[in-house]
Tab-separated table of C-alpha atoms in Angstrom:
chain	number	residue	atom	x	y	z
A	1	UNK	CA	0.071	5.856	5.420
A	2	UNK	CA	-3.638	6.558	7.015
A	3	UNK	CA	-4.674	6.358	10.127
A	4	UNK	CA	-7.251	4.629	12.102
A	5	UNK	CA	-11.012	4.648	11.331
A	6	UNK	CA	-13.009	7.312	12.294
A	7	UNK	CA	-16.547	8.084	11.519
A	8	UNK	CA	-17.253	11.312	9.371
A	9	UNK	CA	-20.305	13.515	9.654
A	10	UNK	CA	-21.684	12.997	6.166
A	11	UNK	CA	-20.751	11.177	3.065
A	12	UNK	CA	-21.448	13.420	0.395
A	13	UNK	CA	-23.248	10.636	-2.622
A	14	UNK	CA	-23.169	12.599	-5.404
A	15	UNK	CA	-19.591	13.054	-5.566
A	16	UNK	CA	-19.363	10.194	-8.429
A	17	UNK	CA	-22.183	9.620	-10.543
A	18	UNK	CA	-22.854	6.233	-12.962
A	19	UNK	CA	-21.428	8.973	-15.581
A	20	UNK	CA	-18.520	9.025	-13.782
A	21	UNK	CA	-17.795	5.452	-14.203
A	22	UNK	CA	-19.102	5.361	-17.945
A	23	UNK	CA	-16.340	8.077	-18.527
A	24	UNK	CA	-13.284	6.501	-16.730
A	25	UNK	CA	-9.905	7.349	-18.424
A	26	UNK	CA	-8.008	5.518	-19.744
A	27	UNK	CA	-3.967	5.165	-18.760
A	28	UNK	CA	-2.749	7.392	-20.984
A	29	UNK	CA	0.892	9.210	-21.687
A	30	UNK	CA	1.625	12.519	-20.832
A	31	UNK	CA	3.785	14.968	-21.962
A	32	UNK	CA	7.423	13.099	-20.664
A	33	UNK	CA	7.488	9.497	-21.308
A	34	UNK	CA	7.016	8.480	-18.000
A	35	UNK	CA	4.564	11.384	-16.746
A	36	UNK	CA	0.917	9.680	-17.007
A	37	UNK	CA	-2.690	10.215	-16.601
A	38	UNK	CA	-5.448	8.419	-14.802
A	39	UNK	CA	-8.176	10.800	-15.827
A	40	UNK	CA	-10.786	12.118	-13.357
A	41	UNK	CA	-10.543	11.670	-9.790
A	42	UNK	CA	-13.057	8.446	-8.949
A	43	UNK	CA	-13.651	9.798	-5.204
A	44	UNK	CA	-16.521	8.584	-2.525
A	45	UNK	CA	-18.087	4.942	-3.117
A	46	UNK	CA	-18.265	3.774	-6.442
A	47	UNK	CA	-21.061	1.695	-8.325
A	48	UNK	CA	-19.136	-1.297	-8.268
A	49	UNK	CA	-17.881	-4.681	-6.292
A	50	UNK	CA	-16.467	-4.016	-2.798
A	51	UNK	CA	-15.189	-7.725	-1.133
A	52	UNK	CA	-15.451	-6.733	2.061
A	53	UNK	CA	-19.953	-6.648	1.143
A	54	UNK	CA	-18.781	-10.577	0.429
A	55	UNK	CA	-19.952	-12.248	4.363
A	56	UNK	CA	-17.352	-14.959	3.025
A	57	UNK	CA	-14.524	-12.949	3.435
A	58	UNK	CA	-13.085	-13.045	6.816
A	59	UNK	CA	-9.970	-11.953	8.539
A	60	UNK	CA	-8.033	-15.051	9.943
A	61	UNK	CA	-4.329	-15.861	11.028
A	62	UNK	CA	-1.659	-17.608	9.811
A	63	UNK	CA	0.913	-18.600	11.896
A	64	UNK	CA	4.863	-17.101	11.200
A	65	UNK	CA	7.784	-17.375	12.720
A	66	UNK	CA	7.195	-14.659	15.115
A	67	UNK	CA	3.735	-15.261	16.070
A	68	UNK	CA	-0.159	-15.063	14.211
A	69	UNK	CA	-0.498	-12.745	11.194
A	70	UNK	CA	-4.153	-11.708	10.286
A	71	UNK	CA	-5.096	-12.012	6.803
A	72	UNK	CA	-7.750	-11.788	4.590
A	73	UNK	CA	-7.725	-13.459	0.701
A	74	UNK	CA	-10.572	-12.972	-1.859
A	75	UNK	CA	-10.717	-13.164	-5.722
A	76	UNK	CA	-9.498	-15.770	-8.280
A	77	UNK	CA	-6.596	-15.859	-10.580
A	78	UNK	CA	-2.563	-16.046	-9.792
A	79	UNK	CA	-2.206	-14.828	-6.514
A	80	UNK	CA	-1.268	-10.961	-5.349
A	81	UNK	CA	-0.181	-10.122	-2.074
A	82	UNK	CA	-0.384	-6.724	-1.007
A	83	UNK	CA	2.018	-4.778	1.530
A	84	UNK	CA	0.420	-1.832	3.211
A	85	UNK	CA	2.343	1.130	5.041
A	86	UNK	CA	3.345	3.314	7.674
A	87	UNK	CA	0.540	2.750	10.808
A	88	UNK	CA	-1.768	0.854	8.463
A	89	UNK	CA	-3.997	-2.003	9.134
A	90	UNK	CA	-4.876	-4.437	6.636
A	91	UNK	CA	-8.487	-2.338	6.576
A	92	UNK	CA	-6.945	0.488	5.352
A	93	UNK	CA	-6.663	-0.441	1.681
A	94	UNK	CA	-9.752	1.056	-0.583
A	95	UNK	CA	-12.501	-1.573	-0.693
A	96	UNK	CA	-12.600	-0.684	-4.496
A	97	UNK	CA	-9.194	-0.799	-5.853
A	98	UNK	CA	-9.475	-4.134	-3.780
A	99	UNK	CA	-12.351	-5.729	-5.753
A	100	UNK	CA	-11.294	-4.649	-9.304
A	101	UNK	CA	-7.681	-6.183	-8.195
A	102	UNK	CA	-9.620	-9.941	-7.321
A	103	UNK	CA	-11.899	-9.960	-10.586
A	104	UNK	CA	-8.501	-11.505	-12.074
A	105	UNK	CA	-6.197	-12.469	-8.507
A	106	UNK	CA	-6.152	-13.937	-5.608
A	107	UNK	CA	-5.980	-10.945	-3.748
A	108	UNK	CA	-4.288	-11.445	-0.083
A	109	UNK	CA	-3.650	-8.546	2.015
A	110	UNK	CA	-2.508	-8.685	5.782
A	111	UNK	CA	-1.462	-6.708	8.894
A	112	UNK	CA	2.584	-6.117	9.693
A	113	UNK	CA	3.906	-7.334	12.477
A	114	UNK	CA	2.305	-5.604	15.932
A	115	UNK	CA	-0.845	-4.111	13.617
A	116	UNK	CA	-4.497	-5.301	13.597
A	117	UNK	CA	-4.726	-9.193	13.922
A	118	UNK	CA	-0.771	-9.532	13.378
A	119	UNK	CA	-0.678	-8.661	17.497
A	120	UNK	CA	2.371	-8.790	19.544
A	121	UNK	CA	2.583	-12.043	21.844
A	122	UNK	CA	4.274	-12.492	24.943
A	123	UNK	CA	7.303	-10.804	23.083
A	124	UNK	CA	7.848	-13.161	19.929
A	125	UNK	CA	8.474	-10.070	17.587
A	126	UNK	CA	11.437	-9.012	19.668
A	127	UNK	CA	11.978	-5.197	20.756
A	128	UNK	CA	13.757	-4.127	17.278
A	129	UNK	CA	12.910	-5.237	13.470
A	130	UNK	CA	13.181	-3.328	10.703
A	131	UNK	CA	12.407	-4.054	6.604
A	132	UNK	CA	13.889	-7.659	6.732
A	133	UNK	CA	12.013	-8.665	9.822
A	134	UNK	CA	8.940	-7.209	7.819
A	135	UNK	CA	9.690	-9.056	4.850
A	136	UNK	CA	10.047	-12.294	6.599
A	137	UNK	CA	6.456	-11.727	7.661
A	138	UNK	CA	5.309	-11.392	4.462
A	139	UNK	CA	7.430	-14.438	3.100
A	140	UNK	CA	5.990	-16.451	6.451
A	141	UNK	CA	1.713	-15.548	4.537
A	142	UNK	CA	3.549	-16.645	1.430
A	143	UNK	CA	4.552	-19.893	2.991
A	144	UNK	CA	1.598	-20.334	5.342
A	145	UNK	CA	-0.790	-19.947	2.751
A	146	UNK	CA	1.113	-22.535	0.208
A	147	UNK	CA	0.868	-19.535	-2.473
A	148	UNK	CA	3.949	-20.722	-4.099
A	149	UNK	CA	5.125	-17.948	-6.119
A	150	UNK	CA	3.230	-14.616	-6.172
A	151	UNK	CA	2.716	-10.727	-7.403
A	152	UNK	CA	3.789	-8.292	-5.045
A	153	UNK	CA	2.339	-4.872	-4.627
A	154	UNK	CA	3.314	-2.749	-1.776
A	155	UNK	CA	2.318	0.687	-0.822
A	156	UNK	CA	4.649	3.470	0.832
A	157	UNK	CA	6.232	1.593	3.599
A	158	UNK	CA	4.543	-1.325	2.589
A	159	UNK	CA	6.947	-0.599	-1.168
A	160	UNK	CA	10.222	-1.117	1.457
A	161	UNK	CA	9.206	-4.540	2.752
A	162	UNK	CA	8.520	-5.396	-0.811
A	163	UNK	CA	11.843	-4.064	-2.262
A	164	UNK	CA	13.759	-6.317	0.568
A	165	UNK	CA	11.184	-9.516	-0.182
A	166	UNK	CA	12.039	-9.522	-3.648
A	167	UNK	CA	16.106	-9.537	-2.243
A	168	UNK	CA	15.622	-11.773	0.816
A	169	UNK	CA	13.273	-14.396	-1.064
A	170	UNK	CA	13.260	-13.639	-4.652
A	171	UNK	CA	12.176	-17.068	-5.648
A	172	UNK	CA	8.651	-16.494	-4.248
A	173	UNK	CA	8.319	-13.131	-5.978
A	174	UNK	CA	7.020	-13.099	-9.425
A	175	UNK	CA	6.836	-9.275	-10.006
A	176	UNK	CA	6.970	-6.083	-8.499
A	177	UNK	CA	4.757	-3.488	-8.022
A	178	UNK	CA	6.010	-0.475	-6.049
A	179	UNK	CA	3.514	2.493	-5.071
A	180	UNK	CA	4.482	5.924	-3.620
A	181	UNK	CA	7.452	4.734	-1.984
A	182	UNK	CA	11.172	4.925	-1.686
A	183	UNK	CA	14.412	3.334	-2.273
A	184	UNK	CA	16.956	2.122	-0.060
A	185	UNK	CA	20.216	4.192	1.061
A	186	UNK	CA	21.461	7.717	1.069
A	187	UNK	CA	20.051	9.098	-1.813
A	188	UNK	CA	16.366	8.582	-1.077
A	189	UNK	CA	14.455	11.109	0.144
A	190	UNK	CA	12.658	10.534	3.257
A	191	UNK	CA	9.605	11.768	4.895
A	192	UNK	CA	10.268	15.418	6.670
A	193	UNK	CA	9.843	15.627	10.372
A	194	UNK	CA	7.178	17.852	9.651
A	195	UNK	CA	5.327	15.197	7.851
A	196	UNK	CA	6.454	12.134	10.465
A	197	UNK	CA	4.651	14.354	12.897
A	198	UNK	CA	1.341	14.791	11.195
A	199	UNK	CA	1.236	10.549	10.056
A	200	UNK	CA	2.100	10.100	13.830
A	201	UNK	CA	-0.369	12.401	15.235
A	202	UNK	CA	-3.808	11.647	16.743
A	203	UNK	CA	-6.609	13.587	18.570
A	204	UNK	CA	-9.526	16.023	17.072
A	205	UNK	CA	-7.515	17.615	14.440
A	206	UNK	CA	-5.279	14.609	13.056
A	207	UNK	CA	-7.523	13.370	10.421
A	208	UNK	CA	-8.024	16.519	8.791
A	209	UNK	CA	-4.164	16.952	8.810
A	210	UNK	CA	-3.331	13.627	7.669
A	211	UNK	CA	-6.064	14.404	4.521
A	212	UNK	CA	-3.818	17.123	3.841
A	213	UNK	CA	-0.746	14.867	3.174
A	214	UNK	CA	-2.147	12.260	1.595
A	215	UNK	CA	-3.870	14.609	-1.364
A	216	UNK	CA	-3.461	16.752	-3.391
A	217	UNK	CA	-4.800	19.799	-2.159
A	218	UNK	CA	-8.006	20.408	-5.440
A	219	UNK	CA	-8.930	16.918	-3.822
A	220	UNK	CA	-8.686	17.341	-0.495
A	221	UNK	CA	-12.441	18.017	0.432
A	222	UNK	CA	-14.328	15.451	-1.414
A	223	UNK	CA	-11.354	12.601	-0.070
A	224	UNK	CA	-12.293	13.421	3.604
A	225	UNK	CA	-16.033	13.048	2.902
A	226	UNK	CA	-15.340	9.740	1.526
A	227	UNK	CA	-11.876	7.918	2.863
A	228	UNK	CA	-13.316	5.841	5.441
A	229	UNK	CA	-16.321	4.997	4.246
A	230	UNK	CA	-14.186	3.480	1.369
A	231	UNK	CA	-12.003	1.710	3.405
A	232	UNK	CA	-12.090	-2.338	3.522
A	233	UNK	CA	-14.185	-3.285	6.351
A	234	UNK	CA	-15.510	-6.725	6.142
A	235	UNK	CA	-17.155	-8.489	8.949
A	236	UNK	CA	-15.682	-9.066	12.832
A	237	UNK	CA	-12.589	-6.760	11.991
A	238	UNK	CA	-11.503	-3.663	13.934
A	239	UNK	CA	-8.417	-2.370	13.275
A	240	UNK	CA	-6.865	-1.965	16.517
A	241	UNK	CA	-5.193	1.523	17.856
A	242	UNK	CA	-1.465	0.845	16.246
A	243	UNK	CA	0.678	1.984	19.594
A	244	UNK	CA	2.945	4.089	20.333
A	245	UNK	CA	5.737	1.463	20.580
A	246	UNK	CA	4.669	0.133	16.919
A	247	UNK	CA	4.760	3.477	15.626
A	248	UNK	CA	8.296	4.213	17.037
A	249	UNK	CA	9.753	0.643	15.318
A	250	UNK	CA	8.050	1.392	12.140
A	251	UNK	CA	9.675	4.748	11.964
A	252	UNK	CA	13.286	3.557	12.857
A	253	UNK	CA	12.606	0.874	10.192
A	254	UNK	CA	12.477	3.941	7.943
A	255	UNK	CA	15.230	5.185	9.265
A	256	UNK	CA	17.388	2.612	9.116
A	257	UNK	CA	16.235	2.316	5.329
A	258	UNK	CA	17.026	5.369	4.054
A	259	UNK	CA	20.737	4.613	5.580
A	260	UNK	CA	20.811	0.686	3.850
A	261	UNK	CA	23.174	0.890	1.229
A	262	UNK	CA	23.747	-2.246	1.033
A	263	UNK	CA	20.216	-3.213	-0.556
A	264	UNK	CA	20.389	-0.503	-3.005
A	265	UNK	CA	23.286	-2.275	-4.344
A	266	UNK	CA	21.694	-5.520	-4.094
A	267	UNK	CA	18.510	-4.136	-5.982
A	268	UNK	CA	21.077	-3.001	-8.885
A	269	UNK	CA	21.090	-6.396	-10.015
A	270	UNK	CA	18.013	-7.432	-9.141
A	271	UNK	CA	16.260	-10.029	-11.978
A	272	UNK	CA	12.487	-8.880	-10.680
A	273	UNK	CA	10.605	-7.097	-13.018
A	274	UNK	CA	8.992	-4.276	-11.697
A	275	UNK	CA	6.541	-1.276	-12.172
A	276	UNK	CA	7.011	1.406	-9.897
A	277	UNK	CA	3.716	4.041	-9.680
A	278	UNK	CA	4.098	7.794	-7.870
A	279	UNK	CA	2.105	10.599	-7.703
A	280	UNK	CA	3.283	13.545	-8.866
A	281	UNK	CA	1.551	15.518	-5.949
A	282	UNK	CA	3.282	13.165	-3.425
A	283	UNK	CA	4.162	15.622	-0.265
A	284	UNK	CA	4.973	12.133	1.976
A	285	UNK	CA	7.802	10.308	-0.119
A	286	UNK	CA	8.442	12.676	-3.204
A	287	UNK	CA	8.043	11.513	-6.978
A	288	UNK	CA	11.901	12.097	-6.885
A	289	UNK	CA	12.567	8.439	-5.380
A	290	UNK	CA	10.203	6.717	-7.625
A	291	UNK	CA	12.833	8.186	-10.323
A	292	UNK	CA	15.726	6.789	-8.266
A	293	UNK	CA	14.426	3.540	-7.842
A	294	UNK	CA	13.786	3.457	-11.839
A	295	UNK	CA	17.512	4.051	-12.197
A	296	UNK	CA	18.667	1.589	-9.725
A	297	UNK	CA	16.402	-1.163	-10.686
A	298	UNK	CA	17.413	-2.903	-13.967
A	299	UNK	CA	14.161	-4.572	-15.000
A	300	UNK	CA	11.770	-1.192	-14.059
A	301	UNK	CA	9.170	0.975	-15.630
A	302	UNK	CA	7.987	3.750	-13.731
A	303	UNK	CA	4.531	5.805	-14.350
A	304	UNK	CA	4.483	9.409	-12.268
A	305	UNK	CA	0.983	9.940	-12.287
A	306	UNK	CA	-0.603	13.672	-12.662
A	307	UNK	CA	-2.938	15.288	-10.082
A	308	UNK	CA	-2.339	12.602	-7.875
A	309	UNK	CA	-0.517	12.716	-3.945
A	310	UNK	CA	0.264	9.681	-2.100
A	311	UNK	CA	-2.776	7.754	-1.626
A	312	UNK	CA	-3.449	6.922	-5.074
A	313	UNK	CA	-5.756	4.227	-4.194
A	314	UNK	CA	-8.204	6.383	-3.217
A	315	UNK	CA	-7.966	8.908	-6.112
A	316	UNK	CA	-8.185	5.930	-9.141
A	317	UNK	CA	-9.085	2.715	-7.628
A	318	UNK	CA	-10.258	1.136	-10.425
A	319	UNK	CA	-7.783	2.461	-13.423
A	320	UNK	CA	-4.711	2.025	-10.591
A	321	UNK	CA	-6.380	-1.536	-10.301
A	322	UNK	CA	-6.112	-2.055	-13.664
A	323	UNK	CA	-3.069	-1.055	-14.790
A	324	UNK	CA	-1.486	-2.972	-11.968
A	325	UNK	CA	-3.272	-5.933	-13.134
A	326	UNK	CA	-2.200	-5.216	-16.970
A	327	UNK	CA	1.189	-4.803	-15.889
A	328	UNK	CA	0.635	-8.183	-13.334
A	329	UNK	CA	-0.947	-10.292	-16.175
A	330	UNK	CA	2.035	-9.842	-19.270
């Protein structure tokens, strides 16, 4: 759940050296059966393809239900749509993890509803939506881009429109990927107010804060130096100021998730098979509902990932990339 672009004072370069990628881990088992390791941290621009370099790839619209939603698509292969979280634009995904994903997809990612390109207009999007609304966005790319049947990935909030995709429209979902999020109903466990407040906040002292939550704290340092400048930023897209008003529905969304029963029965019979990622550093949704989810969820393998916090991404974009893409491809 980032925030908006800033610009940093320095980028520190040699925080990952061409030894660094010559030396990447590989996704290997810990000491529990689902406990796992990505290997060393891959912070601060890597030596590799970033899309948004690509002058071809542009952020354009697609008309829903409810109004435009901005877009951008790159890569080749079966297509994988992404769902990004909490306050996030569509530029907040790491540029990397991005271009490793679209050496084998389609990758399409996109702006929820009232974010970025996806703007609000003359009131389509209604005063109150919550995960289904959100989903029907995401079905309405689906549709508008004639994908047919695709991967879905979805990150923190981005992992609750997913979940209620894959039960509102499970015939366009082909698999499941669920990162650093949460189930539905009463025995999730939800962001703290403490931790709402800090992902809400803004001003001199917000990014530094929002580091905080999003990493683990031996990582915490080298991630500010290097977050935005490995954020996706192609051409002619800013990432507007999410408002206050945005920010409000997005949070009762939440709310009103972690009270849904009703789709954490529905997901105990879900047919979708799905691979649900956490970090076990996680201080924004806790590596706690990633096991729930595994229990509720018949056709699920979960992965808690060591010395990694909620913006996994960031920490291992290429091995995350690739293990989503292993798990994608089977």
């Amino acid at each position: 759940m980032p925030m908006k672009p800033m610009p940093l004072a320095s980028v520190v370069s040699s925080c990952v050296l061409a030894a660094a990628l010559a030396a990447l881990a590989v996704f290997t088992p810990s000491a529990r059966a689902d406990d796992v390791s990505l290997g060393q941290n891959q912070l601060c621009g890597l030596n590799t393809a970033r899309p948004d370099r690509n002058p071809a790839v542009q952020v354009k619209t697609v008309q829903g239900r409810n109004g435009p939603i901005g877009y951008a698509r790159f890569g080749r292969g079966a297509p994988l749509l992404l769902i990004t979280g909490y306050r996030a634009t569509l530029g907040e995904w790491n540029a990397y993890f991005l271009g490793e994903l679209a050496k084998h997809h389609e990758v399409i990612i996109f702006d929820n509803r009232g974010v970025g390109r996806s703007a609000i207009v003359d009131g389509r999007f209604g005063p109150d939506y919550g995960m289904r609304e959100m989903a029907e966005d995401a079905a309405d790319v689906i549709a508008g881009l004639r994908l047919g049947r695709v991967d879905v990935a979805g990150w923190s909030m981005g992992g609750m429109i997913a979940q209620q995709l894959a039960l509102d429209a499970r015939e366009k979902v082909a698999s499941l990927t669920l990162i650093a999020t949460a189930p539905p109903g009463p025995d999730a466990v939800p962001l703290t107010p403490q931790v709402q407040h800090v992902l809400a906040s803004s001003g001199r002292d917000a990014f530094a804060q929002i580091m905080a939550v999003l990493f683990p704290a031996n990582v915490v340092a080298d991630a500010s130096k290097c977050f935005v400048g490995d954020m996706f930023a192609p051409r002619d897209y800013t990432g507007r100021p999410v408002s206050d008003a945005v920010a409000a529905q997005q949070n009762q969304a939440m709310t009103r998730w972690f009270a849904d029963s009703a789709a954490a029965a529905a997901l105990r019979s879900s047919p979708v098979r799905t691979l649900i990622i956490a970090g076990a550093n996680d201080d924004v949704l806790a590596d706690s509902n990633a096991r729930q989810l595994e229990r509720i969820i018949p056709r699920a393998t979960l992965d808690i990932v060591s010395d990694a916090g909620h913006a996994l991404m960031y920490q291992y974009p290429i091995e995350l990339a690739r293990h989503i893409g292993a798990f994608v491809s089977r």
